[in-house]
Amino acid sequence: MSFEIKSMTNINEGIEEILITHEELIKRIEEVGKEISKDYVGKNPLLIALLKGSVPFLSELLNSIYIPMEYECVKVSSYCGTKSTGCVTIEGLNKLSIENRNLIIIEDIVDSGLTIQKTIEALNEYHPASIEVATLLDKPSMRQIENIHPKYICFKIPNKFVVGFGLDFNQQFRNLPYVGVLKPTMYME
Ligand code: 5GP
């Protein structure tokens, strides 16, 4: 399947509706960072960020986590255009020291739940002490895997294809400072 992105001089032109403003994102992420700090006192959590979409979320979250912690990044892919491919690939796990660590997966969005399920399965192979999920966005109406319940959710959103603050459409729009709904006219299948 191939996609063509219409040419723009300003990426804001591609957005139909702003769903979550930059200010709302920053305020809520700060709350979640403080919550994680309280829950993980003395546990030196290891945050596992799923590249590339979670980078702005991770970066903002780090500003408000005030306990000792570490983070690592792994590359996970599952989407092509605006649709999940259903096939999840994870690169870079074998290089990490995960055994007996308290892990928090940092994700941009949980949709069907397949990516998180596959990531948890893969991490469990390395015998961590615990695994929780922190996600910027959650689309609960799209869940296919029922037992996926992220402990930390910044925002629940309706079933719309969103971009911005790390979320992409064919690698574009990650640099929007807010989360918005893409104009359907921006892509042609
Ligand atoms: P899941 O495996 O839960 O169906 O999907 C998770 C991944 O799909 C996310 O990490 C993200 O890359 C992608 N994804 C799901 N919904 C959206 C969306 O609305 N917008 C964008 N840009 N990516 C999405």
CSV table of C-alpha atoms and ligand atoms in Angstrom, one decimal:
chain,number,residue,atom,x,y,z
A,1,MET,CA,0.0,0.0,0.0
A,2,SER,CA,1.4,3.4,-0.9
A,3,PHE,CA,0.5,6.8,0.5
A,4,GLU,CA,1.1,10.3,-0.8
A,5,ILE,CA,1.3,13.2,1.6
A,6,LYS,CA,0.0,16.5,0.1
A,7,SER,CA,2.6,19.2,0.0
A,8,MET,CA,2.4,21.9,2.7
A,9,THR,CA,4.4,24.9,3.7
A,10,ASN,CA,3.2,24.7,7.3
A,11,ILE,CA,2.2,21.3,8.9
A,12,ASN,CA,-0.6,23.0,10.9
A,13,GLU,CA,-2.5,23.2,7.5
A,14,GLY,CA,-2.9,19.4,7.6
A,15,ILE,CA,-4.9,19.4,10.9
A,16,GLU,CA,-8.7,19.3,11.0
A,17,GLU,CA,-9.1,19.8,14.8
A,18,ILE,CA,-6.8,20.3,17.8
A,19,LEU,CA,-7.7,17.6,20.3
A,20,ILE,CA,-5.3,18.3,23.1
A,21,THR,CA,-3.4,21.6,23.4
A,22,HIS,CA,0.3,21.8,24.3
A,23,GLU,CA,-0.5,23.4,27.6
A,24,GLU,CA,-2.9,20.5,28.5
A,25,LEU,CA,-0.3,18.0,27.5
A,26,ILE,CA,2.4,19.6,29.7
A,27,LYS,CA,0.1,19.9,32.7
A,28,ARG,CA,-1.2,16.3,32.6
A,29,ILE,CA,2.3,14.8,31.9
A,30,GLU,CA,3.6,16.6,34.9
A,31,GLU,CA,0.9,15.1,37.1
A,32,VAL,CA,1.7,11.6,35.8
A,33,GLY,CA,5.4,12.1,36.4
A,34,LYS,CA,4.7,13.0,40.0
A,35,GLU,CA,2.4,10.0,40.4
A,36,ILE,CA,5.2,7.7,39.1
A,37,SER,CA,7.7,9.3,41.5
A,38,LYS,CA,5.4,8.5,44.5
A,39,ASP,CA,4.6,5.0,43.3
A,40,TYR,CA,8.3,4.0,42.7
A,41,VAL,CA,10.1,5.4,45.7
A,42,GLY,CA,13.2,3.2,46.4
A,43,LYS,CA,12.5,1.1,43.2
A,44,ASN,CA,14.9,2.7,40.7
A,45,PRO,CA,12.4,2.1,37.8
A,46,LEU,CA,13.7,1.5,34.3
A,47,LEU,CA,11.6,3.3,31.7
A,48,ILE,CA,11.5,1.5,28.4
A,49,ALA,CA,10.5,4.0,25.7
A,50,LEU,CA,9.0,2.7,22.5
A,51,LEU,CA,10.6,4.6,19.5
A,52,LYS,CA,9.8,6.8,17.8
A,53,GLY,CA,6.4,8.0,18.9
A,54,SER,CA,7.0,8.2,22.7
A,55,VAL,CA,10.1,10.5,22.5
A,56,PRO,CA,8.3,13.9,23.2
A,57,PHE,CA,6.2,12.2,26.0
A,58,LEU,CA,9.3,10.6,27.5
A,59,SER,CA,11.2,13.9,27.3
A,60,GLU,CA,8.5,15.8,29.1
A,61,LEU,CA,7.9,13.1,31.6
A,62,LEU,CA,11.5,13.1,32.7
A,63,ASN,CA,11.1,16.7,33.8
A,64,SER,CA,8.7,15.8,36.6
A,65,ILE,CA,10.1,12.4,37.8
A,66,TYR,CA,12.1,13.3,40.8
A,67,ILE,CA,13.3,9.9,42.1
A,68,PRO,CA,16.4,7.9,40.8
A,69,MET,CA,15.5,6.2,37.6
A,70,GLU,CA,16.9,5.1,34.2
A,71,TYR,CA,15.6,4.9,30.7
A,72,GLU,CA,16.3,2.9,27.6
A,73,CYS,CA,14.7,3.0,24.1
A,74,VAL,CA,13.6,0.2,21.8
A,75,LYS,CA,12.3,0.4,18.3
A,76,VAL,CA,8.7,-1.0,17.9
A,77,SER,CA,6.7,-0.8,14.7
A,78,SER,CA,3.1,-1.8,13.9
A,79,TYR,CA,1.5,0.9,11.8
A,80,CYS,CA,1.5,1.6,8.0
A,81,GLY,CA,-0.3,4.8,7.0
A,82,THR,CA,-3.4,5.1,9.2
A,83,LYS,CA,-3.9,1.3,9.8
A,84,SER,CA,-2.3,-1.2,12.1
A,85,THR,CA,-0.5,-3.9,10.2
A,86,GLY,CA,-1.2,-6.4,13.0
A,87,CYS,CA,2.5,-7.4,12.9
A,88,VAL,CA,4.6,-6.0,15.7
A,89,THR,CA,8.4,-5.9,15.5
A,90,ILE,CA,10.7,-5.0,18.4
A,91,GLU,CA,14.4,-4.2,18.0
A,92,GLY,CA,17.0,-3.7,20.7
A,93,LEU,CA,15.6,-5.7,23.7
A,94,ASN,CA,18.5,-8.2,23.8
A,95,LYS,CA,21.0,-5.4,24.7
A,96,LEU,CA,19.2,-4.3,27.9
A,97,SER,CA,19.7,-5.5,31.5
A,98,ILE,CA,16.1,-6.1,32.5
A,99,GLU,CA,16.3,-9.0,35.0
A,100,ASN,CA,14.7,-8.0,38.4
A,101,ARG,CA,14.1,-4.4,37.3
A,102,ASN,CA,10.8,-2.5,37.8
A,103,LEU,CA,9.9,-1.6,34.2
A,104,ILE,CA,7.6,1.1,33.0
A,105,ILE,CA,6.8,0.9,29.2
A,106,ILE,CA,6.5,4.4,27.8
A,107,GLU,CA,4.1,4.4,24.8
A,108,ASP,CA,2.6,7.2,22.7
A,109,ILE,CA,-0.8,5.6,22.2
A,110,VAL,CA,-2.6,2.3,23.1
A,111,ASP,CA,-5.1,1.4,20.3
A,112,SER,CA,-5.8,-2.3,19.8
A,113,GLY,CA,-3.4,-3.2,22.6
A,114,LEU,CA,-1.4,-5.6,20.3
A,115,THR,CA,1.9,-3.6,20.5
A,116,ILE,CA,1.8,-3.4,24.3
A,117,GLN,CA,0.8,-7.1,24.5
A,118,LYS,CA,3.7,-8.2,22.3
A,119,THR,CA,6.1,-5.8,24.1
A,120,ILE,CA,5.1,-7.2,27.5
A,121,GLU,CA,5.5,-10.7,26.3
A,122,ALA,CA,9.0,-10.0,24.9
A,123,LEU,CA,10.1,-8.1,28.1
A,124,ASN,CA,8.8,-11.0,30.3
A,125,GLU,CA,11.4,-13.3,28.6
A,126,TYR,CA,14.1,-11.4,30.5
A,127,HIS,CA,12.5,-11.9,34.0
A,128,PRO,CA,11.8,-8.3,35.2
A,129,ALA,CA,10.5,-7.7,38.8
A,130,SER,CA,7.4,-5.9,37.4
A,131,ILE,CA,6.0,-4.3,34.3
A,132,GLU,CA,3.6,-1.3,34.1
A,133,VAL,CA,2.6,0.9,31.1
A,134,ALA,CA,2.5,4.7,30.9
A,135,THR,CA,0.8,5.9,27.8
A,136,LEU,CA,0.2,9.5,26.5
A,137,LEU,CA,-3.0,8.5,24.8
A,138,ASP,CA,-5.5,5.6,25.1
A,139,LYS,CA,-8.2,4.7,22.6
A,140,PRO,CA,-10.2,2.2,24.8
A,141,SER,CA,-13.0,1.8,22.2
A,142,MET,CA,-10.4,0.2,19.8
A,143,ARG,CA,-9.1,-2.5,22.2
A,144,GLN,CA,-8.8,-6.0,20.8
A,145,ILE,CA,-6.7,-7.3,23.6
A,146,GLU,CA,-8.9,-7.1,26.6
A,147,ASN,CA,-6.4,-7.5,29.5
A,148,ILE,CA,-4.4,-4.5,28.6
A,149,HIS,CA,-5.0,-1.8,31.2
A,150,PRO,CA,-2.2,0.9,31.3
A,151,LYS,CA,-1.5,2.0,34.9
A,152,TYR,CA,-0.8,5.6,33.8
A,153,ILE,CA,-2.9,7.2,31.1
A,154,CYS,CA,-2.6,10.9,30.3
A,155,PHE,CA,-5.6,11.2,28.0
A,156,LYS,CA,-8.4,8.9,26.8
A,157,ILE,CA,-9.4,9.9,23.2
A,158,PRO,CA,-12.1,8.9,20.8
A,159,ASN,CA,-11.5,6.6,17.8
A,160,LYS,CA,-9.9,9.2,15.5
A,161,PHE,CA,-6.5,9.0,13.8
A,162,VAL,CA,-4.4,11.6,15.6
A,163,VAL,CA,-0.9,13.1,14.9
A,164,GLY,CA,1.5,15.4,16.8
A,165,PHE,CA,3.6,15.3,20.0
A,166,GLY,CA,5.5,12.3,18.6
A,167,LEU,CA,2.6,10.6,16.7
A,168,ASP,CA,3.1,10.5,13.0
A,169,PHE,CA,1.5,9.9,9.6
A,170,ASN,CA,4.1,8.2,7.5
A,171,GLN,CA,6.8,9.8,9.6
A,172,GLN,CA,5.4,13.3,9.3
A,173,PHE,CA,3.7,15.6,11.9
A,174,ARG,CA,5.7,14.2,14.9
A,175,ASN,CA,6.9,17.8,15.4
A,176,LEU,CA,3.5,19.3,16.1
A,177,PRO,CA,3.4,20.6,19.7
A,178,TYR,CA,-0.2,19.5,20.2
A,179,VAL,CA,-2.3,16.4,19.4
A,180,GLY,CA,-4.6,16.9,16.5
A,181,VAL,CA,-6.8,15.0,14.0
A,182,LEU,CA,-5.4,14.8,10.5
A,183,LYS,CA,-7.5,16.1,7.7
A,184,PRO,CA,-8.6,13.1,5.6
A,185,THR,CA,-7.8,15.1,2.5
A,186,MET,CA,-4.1,15.0,3.6
A,187,TYR,CA,-3.7,11.4,2.5
A,188,MET,CA,-4.7,9.3,-0.5
A,189,GLU,CA,-4.8,5.5,-0.4
B,1,5GP,P1,-1.9,-0.9,18.8
B,1,5GP,O1,-0.9,-2.0,18.6
B,1,5GP,O2,-2.3,-0.7,20.2
B,1,5GP,O3,-3.1,-1.1,17.9
B,1,5GP,O4,-1.2,0.4,18.3
B,1,5GP,C1,-0.2,1.0,18.9
B,1,5GP,C2,0.7,1.8,17.9
B,1,5GP,O5,-0.1,2.2,16.7
B,1,5GP,C3,1.1,3.1,18.5
B,1,5GP,O6,2.4,3.0,19.1
B,1,5GP,C4,1.1,4.1,17.3
B,1,5GP,O7,2.4,4.0,16.7
B,1,5GP,C5,0.1,3.5,16.4
B,1,5GP,N1,-1.2,4.2,16.4
B,1,5GP,C6,-2.4,3.8,16.9
B,1,5GP,N2,-3.3,4.7,16.8
B,1,5GP,C7,-2.7,5.8,16.2
B,1,5GP,C8,-3.2,7.1,15.9
B,1,5GP,O8,-4.4,7.5,16.1
B,1,5GP,N3,-2.3,7.9,15.3
B,1,5GP,C9,-1.0,7.5,15.1
B,1,5GP,N4,-0.2,8.4,14.5
B,1,5GP,N5,-0.5,6.3,15.4
B,1,5GP,C10,-1.4,5.5,16.0
